PDB file of C-alpha atoms in Angstrom:
ATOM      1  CA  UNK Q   1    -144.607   3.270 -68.761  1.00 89.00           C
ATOM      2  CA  UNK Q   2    -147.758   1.261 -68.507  1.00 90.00           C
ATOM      3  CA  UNK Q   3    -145.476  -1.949 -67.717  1.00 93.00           C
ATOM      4  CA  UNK Q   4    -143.828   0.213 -64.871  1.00 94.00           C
ATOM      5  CA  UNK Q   5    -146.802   0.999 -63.253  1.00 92.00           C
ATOM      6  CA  UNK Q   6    -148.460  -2.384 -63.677  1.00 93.00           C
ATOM      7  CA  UNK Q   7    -145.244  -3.895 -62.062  1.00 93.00           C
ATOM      8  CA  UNK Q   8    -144.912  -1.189 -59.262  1.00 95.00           C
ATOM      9  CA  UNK Q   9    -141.633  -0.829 -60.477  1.00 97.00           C
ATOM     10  CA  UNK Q  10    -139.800   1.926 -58.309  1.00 98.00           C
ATOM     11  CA  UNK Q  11    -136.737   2.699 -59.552  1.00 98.00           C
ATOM     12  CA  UNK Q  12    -135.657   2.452 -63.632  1.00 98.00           C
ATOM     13  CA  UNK Q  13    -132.390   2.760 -64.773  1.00 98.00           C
ATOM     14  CA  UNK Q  14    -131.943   4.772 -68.023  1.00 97.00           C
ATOM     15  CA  UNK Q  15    -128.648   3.919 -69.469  1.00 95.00           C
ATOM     16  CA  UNK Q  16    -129.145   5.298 -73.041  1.00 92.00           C
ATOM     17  CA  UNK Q  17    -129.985   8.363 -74.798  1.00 89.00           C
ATOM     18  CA  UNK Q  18    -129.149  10.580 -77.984  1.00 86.00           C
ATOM     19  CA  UNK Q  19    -128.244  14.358 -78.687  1.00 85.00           C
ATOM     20  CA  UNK Q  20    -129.099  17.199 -81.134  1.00 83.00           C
ATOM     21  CA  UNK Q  21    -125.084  16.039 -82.964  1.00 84.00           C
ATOM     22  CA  UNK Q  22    -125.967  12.678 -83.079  1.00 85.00           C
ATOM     23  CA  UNK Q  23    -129.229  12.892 -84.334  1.00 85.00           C
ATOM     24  CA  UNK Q  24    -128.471  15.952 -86.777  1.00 85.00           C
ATOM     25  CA  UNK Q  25    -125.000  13.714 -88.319  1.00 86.00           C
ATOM     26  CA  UNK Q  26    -127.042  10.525 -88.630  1.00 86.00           C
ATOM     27  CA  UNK Q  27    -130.516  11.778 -90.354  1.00 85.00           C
ATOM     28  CA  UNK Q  28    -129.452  13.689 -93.333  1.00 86.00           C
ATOM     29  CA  UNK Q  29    -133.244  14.463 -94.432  1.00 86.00           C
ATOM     30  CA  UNK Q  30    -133.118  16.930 -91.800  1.00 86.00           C
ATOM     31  CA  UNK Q  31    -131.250  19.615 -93.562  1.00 88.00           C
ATOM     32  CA  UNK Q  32    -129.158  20.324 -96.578  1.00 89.00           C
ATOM     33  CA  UNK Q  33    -126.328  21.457 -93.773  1.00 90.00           C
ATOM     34  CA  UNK Q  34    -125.083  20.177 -90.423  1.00 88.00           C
ATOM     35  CA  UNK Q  35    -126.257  23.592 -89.274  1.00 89.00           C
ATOM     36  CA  UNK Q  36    -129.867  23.152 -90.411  1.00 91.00           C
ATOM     37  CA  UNK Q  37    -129.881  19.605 -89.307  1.00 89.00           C
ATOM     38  CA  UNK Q  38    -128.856  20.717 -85.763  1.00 87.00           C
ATOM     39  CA  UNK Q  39    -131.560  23.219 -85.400  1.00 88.00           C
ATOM     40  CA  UNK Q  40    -134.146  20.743 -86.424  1.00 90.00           C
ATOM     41  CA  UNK Q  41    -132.671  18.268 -84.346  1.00 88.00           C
ATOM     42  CA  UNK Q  42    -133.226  20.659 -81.559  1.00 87.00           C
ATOM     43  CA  UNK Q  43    -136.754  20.583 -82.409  1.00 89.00           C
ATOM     44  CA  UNK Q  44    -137.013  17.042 -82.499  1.00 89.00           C
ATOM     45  CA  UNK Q  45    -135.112  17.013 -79.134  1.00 88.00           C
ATOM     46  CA  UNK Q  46    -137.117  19.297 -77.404  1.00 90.00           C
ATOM     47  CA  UNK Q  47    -140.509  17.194 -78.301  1.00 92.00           C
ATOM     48  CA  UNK Q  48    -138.858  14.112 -77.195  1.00 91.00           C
ATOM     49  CA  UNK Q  49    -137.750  15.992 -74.016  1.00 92.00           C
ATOM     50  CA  UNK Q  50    -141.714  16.558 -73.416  1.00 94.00           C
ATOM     51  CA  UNK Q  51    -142.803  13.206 -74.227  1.00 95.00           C
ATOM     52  CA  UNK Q  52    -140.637  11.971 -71.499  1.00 95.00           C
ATOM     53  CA  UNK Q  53    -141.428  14.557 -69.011  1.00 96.00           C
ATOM     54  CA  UNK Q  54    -145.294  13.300 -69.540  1.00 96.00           C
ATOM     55  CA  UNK Q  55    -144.840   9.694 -69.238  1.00 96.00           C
ATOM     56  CA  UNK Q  56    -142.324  10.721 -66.273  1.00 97.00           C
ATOM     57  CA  UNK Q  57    -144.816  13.035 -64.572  1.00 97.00           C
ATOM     58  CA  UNK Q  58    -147.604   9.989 -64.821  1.00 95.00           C
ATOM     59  CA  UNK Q  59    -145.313   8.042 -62.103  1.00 96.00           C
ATOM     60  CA  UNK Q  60    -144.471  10.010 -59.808  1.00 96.00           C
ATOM     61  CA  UNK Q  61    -143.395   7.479 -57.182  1.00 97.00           C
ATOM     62  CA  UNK Q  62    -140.743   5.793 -59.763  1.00 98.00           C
ATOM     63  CA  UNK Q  63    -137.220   7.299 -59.466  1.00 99.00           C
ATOM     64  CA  UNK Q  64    -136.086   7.681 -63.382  1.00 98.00           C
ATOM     65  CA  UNK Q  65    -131.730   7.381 -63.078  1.00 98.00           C
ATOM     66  CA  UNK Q  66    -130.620   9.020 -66.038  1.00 97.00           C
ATOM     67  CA  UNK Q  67    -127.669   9.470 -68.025  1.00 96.00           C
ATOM     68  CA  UNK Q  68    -126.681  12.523 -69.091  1.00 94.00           C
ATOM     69  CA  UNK Q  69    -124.997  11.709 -72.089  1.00 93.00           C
ATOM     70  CA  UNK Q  70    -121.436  11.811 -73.669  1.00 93.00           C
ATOM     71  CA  UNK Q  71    -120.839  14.323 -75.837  1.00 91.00           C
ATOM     72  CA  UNK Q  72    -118.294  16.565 -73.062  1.00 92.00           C
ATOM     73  CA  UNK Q  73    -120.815  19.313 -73.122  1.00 91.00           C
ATOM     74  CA  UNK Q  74    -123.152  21.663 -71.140  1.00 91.00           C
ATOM     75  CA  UNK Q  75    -126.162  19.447 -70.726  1.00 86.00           C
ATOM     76  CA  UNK Q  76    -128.001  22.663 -71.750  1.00 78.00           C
ATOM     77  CA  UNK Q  77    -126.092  22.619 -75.668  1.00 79.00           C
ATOM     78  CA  UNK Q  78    -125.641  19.393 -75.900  1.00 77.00           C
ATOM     79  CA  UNK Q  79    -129.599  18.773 -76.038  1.00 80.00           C
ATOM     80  CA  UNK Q  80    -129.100  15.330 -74.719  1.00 86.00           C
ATOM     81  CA  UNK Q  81    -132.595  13.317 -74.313  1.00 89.00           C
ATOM     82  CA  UNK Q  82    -133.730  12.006 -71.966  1.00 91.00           C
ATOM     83  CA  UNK Q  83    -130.466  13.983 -70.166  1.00 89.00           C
ATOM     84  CA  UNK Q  84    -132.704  17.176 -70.378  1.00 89.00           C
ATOM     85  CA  UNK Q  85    -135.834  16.452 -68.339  1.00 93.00           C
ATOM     86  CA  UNK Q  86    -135.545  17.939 -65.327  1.00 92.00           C
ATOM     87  CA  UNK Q  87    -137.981  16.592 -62.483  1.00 97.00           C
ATOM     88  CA  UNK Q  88    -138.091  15.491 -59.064  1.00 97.00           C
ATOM     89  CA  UNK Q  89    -138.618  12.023 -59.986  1.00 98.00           C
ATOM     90  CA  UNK Q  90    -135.352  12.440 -62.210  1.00 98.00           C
ATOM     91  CA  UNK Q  91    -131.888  11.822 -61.349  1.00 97.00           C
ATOM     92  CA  UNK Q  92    -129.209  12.771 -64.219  1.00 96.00           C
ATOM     93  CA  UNK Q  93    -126.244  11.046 -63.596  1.00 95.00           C
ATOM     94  CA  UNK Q  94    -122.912  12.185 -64.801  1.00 94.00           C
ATOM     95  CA  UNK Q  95    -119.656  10.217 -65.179  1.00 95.00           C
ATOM     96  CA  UNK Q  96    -116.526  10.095 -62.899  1.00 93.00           C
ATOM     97  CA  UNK Q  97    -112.433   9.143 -64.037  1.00 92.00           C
ATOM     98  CA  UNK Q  98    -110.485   7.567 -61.392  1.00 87.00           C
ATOM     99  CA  UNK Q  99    -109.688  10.364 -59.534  1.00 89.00           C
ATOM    100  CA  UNK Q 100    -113.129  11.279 -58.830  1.00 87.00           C
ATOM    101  CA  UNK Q 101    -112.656  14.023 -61.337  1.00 90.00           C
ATOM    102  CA  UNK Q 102    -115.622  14.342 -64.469  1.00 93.00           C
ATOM    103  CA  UNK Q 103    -114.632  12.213 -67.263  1.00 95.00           C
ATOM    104  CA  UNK Q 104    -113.592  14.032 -70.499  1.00 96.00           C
ATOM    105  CA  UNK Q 105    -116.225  12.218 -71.891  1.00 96.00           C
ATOM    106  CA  UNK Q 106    -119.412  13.467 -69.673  1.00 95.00           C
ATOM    107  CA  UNK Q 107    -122.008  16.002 -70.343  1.00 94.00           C
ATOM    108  CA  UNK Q 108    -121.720  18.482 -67.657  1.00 93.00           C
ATOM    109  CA  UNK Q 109    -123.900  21.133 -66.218  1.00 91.00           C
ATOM    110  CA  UNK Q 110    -125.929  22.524 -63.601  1.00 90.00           C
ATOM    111  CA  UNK Q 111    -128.800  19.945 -64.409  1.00 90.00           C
ATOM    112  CA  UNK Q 112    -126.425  16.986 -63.252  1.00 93.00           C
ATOM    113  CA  UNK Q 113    -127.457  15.882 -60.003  1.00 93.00           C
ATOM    114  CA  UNK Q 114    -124.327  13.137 -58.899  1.00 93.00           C
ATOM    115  CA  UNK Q 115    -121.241  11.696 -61.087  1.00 92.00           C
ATOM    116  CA  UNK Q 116    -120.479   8.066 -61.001  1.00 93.00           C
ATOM    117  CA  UNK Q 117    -117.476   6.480 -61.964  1.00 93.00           C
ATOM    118  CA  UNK Q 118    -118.247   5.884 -65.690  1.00 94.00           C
ATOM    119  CA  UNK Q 119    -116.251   2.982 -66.721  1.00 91.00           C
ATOM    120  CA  UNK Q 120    -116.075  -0.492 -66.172  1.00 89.00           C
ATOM    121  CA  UNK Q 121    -113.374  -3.078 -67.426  1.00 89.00           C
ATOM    122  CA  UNK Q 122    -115.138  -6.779 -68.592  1.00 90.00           C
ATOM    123  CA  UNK Q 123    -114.241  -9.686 -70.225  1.00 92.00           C
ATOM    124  CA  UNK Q 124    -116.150 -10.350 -73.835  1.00 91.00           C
ATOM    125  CA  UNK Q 125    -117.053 -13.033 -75.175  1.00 94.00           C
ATOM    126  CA  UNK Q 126    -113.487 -14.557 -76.508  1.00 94.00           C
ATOM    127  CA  UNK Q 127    -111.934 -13.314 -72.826  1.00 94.00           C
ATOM    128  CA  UNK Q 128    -110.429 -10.796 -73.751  1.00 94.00           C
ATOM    129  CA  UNK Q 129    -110.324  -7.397 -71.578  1.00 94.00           C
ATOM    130  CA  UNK Q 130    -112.129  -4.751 -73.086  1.00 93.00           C
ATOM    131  CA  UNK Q 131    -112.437  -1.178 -71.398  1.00 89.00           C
ATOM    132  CA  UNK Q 132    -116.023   0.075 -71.883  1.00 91.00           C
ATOM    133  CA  UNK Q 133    -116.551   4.408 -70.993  1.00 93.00           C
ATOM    134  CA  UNK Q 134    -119.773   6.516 -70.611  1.00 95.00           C
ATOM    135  CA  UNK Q 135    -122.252   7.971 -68.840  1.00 95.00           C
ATOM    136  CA  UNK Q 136    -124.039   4.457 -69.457  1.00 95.00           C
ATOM    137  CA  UNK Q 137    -121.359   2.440 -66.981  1.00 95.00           C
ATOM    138  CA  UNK Q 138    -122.240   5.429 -64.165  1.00 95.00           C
ATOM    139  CA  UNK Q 139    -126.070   5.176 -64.242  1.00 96.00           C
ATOM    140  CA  UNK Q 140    -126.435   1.484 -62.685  1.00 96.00           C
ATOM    141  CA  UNK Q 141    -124.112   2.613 -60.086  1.00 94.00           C
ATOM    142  CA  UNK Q 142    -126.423   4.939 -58.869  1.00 94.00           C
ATOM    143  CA  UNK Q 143    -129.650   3.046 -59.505  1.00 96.00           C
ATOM    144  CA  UNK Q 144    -127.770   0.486 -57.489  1.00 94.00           C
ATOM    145  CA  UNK Q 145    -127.560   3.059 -54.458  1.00 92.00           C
ATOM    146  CA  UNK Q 146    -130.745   4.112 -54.636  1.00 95.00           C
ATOM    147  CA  UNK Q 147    -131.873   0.543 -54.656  1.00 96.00           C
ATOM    148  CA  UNK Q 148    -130.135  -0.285 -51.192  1.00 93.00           C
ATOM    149  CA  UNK Q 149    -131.592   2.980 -49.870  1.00 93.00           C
ATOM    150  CA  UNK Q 150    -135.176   1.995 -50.795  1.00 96.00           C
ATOM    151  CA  UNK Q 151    -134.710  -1.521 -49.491  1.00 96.00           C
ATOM    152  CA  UNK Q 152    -134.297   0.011 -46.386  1.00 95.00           C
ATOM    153  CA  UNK Q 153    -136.786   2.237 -46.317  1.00 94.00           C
ATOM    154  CA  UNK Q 154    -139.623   0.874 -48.941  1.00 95.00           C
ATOM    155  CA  UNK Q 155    -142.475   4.019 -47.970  1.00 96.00           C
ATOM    156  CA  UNK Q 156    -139.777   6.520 -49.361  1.00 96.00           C
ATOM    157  CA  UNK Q 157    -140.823   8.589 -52.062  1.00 97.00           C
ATOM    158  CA  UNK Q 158    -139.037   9.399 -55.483  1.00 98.00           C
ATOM    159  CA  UNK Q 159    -138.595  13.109 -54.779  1.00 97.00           C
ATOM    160  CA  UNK Q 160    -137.138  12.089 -51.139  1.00 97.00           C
ATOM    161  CA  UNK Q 161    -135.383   9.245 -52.595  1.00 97.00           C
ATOM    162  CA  UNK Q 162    -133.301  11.529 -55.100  1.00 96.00           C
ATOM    163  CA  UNK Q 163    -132.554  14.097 -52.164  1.00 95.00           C
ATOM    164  CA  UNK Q 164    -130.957  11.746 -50.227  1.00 94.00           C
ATOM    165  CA  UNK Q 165    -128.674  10.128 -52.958  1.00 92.00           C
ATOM    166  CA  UNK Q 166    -127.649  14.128 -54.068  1.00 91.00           C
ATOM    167  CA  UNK Q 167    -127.035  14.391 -50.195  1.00 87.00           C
ATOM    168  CA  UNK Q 168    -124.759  11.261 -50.177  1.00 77.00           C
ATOM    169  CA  UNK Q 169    -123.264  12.259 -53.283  1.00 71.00           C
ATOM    170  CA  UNK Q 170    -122.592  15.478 -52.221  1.00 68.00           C
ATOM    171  CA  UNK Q 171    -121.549  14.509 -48.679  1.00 69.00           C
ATOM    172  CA  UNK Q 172    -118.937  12.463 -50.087  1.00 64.00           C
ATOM    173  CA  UNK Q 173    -119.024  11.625 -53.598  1.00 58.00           C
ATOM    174  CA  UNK Q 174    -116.759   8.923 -53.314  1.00 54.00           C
ATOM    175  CA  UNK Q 175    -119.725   6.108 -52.525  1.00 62.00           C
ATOM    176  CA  UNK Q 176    -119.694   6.734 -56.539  1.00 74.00           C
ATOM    177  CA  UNK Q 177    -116.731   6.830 -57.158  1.00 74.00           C
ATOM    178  CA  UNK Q 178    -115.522   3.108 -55.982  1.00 68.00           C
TER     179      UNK Q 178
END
């Protein structure tokens, strides 16, 4: 965060993240059973969840573009971090199929602000096609939007920033869906 603020970064794209499953299958010192490892999980969530809310809440003026995760659940039980924070500084971005429809794929949930289209086809390193899916490929579309709207008009803040690209999205959420 430091680094942010040093750089007067505004806007940071946040193309990763875990959940409560993810974390609770791949740490098996958490629990003798899934079960148990889930509800610790949850507790290990929910302190990560604060830890970005502080560093969040100590930049105001930098837009956070989230996303909120691939499990196909409620954001609220899929415990996704950083999905969960929740602040006017924070966009969580969902992911759109091509018909503008949420993916199978995307966490879901009153706490997503706009959908993107989440997938992108590229060519890897031997040039072959690969298909690549997730909340991840929808993030820097909207980090790219709010970008262009900021050029524009540099004195906006984060909070107005966000309430214009929910307004776009929610105008016509096709601008993410391209």
């Amino acid at each position: 965060m430091n680094y942010f603020i040093k750089q007067k970064v505004r806007i940071v794209n946040m193309s990763f993240g875990t959940s409560a499953s993810i974390f609770a299958e791949n740490n098996l010192n958490l629990g003798n059973t899934l079960d148990e490892r889930k509800e610790v999980a949850k507790v290990w969530m929910e302190n990560f969840v604060q830890s970005f809310k502080k560093a969040f809440e100590a930049a105001p003026y930098i837009l956070f573009v989230i996303a909120s995760g691939n499990d196909g659940e409620d954001m609220d039980s899929a415990y996704d971090v950083p999905g969960l924070v929740d602040l006017p500084n924070v966009v969580c971005v969902g992911a759109l199929n091509h018909q503008c429809a949420p993916a199978d794929f995307t966490n879901t949930g009153k706490r997503i602000d706009v959908y993107a289209l989440g997938d992108i086809k590229l060519l890897d390193e031997t040039n072959s096609l690969q298909h690549y899916l997730g909340t991840s490929i929808a993030v820097p579309r909207v980090t790219n939007a709010a970008a262009k709207i900021l050029q524009k008009n540099k004195k906006l803040s984060a909070e107005k920033l966000k309430k214009i690209l929910i307004h776009d999205y929610n105008k016509n959420n096709r601008i993410f869906c391209k």
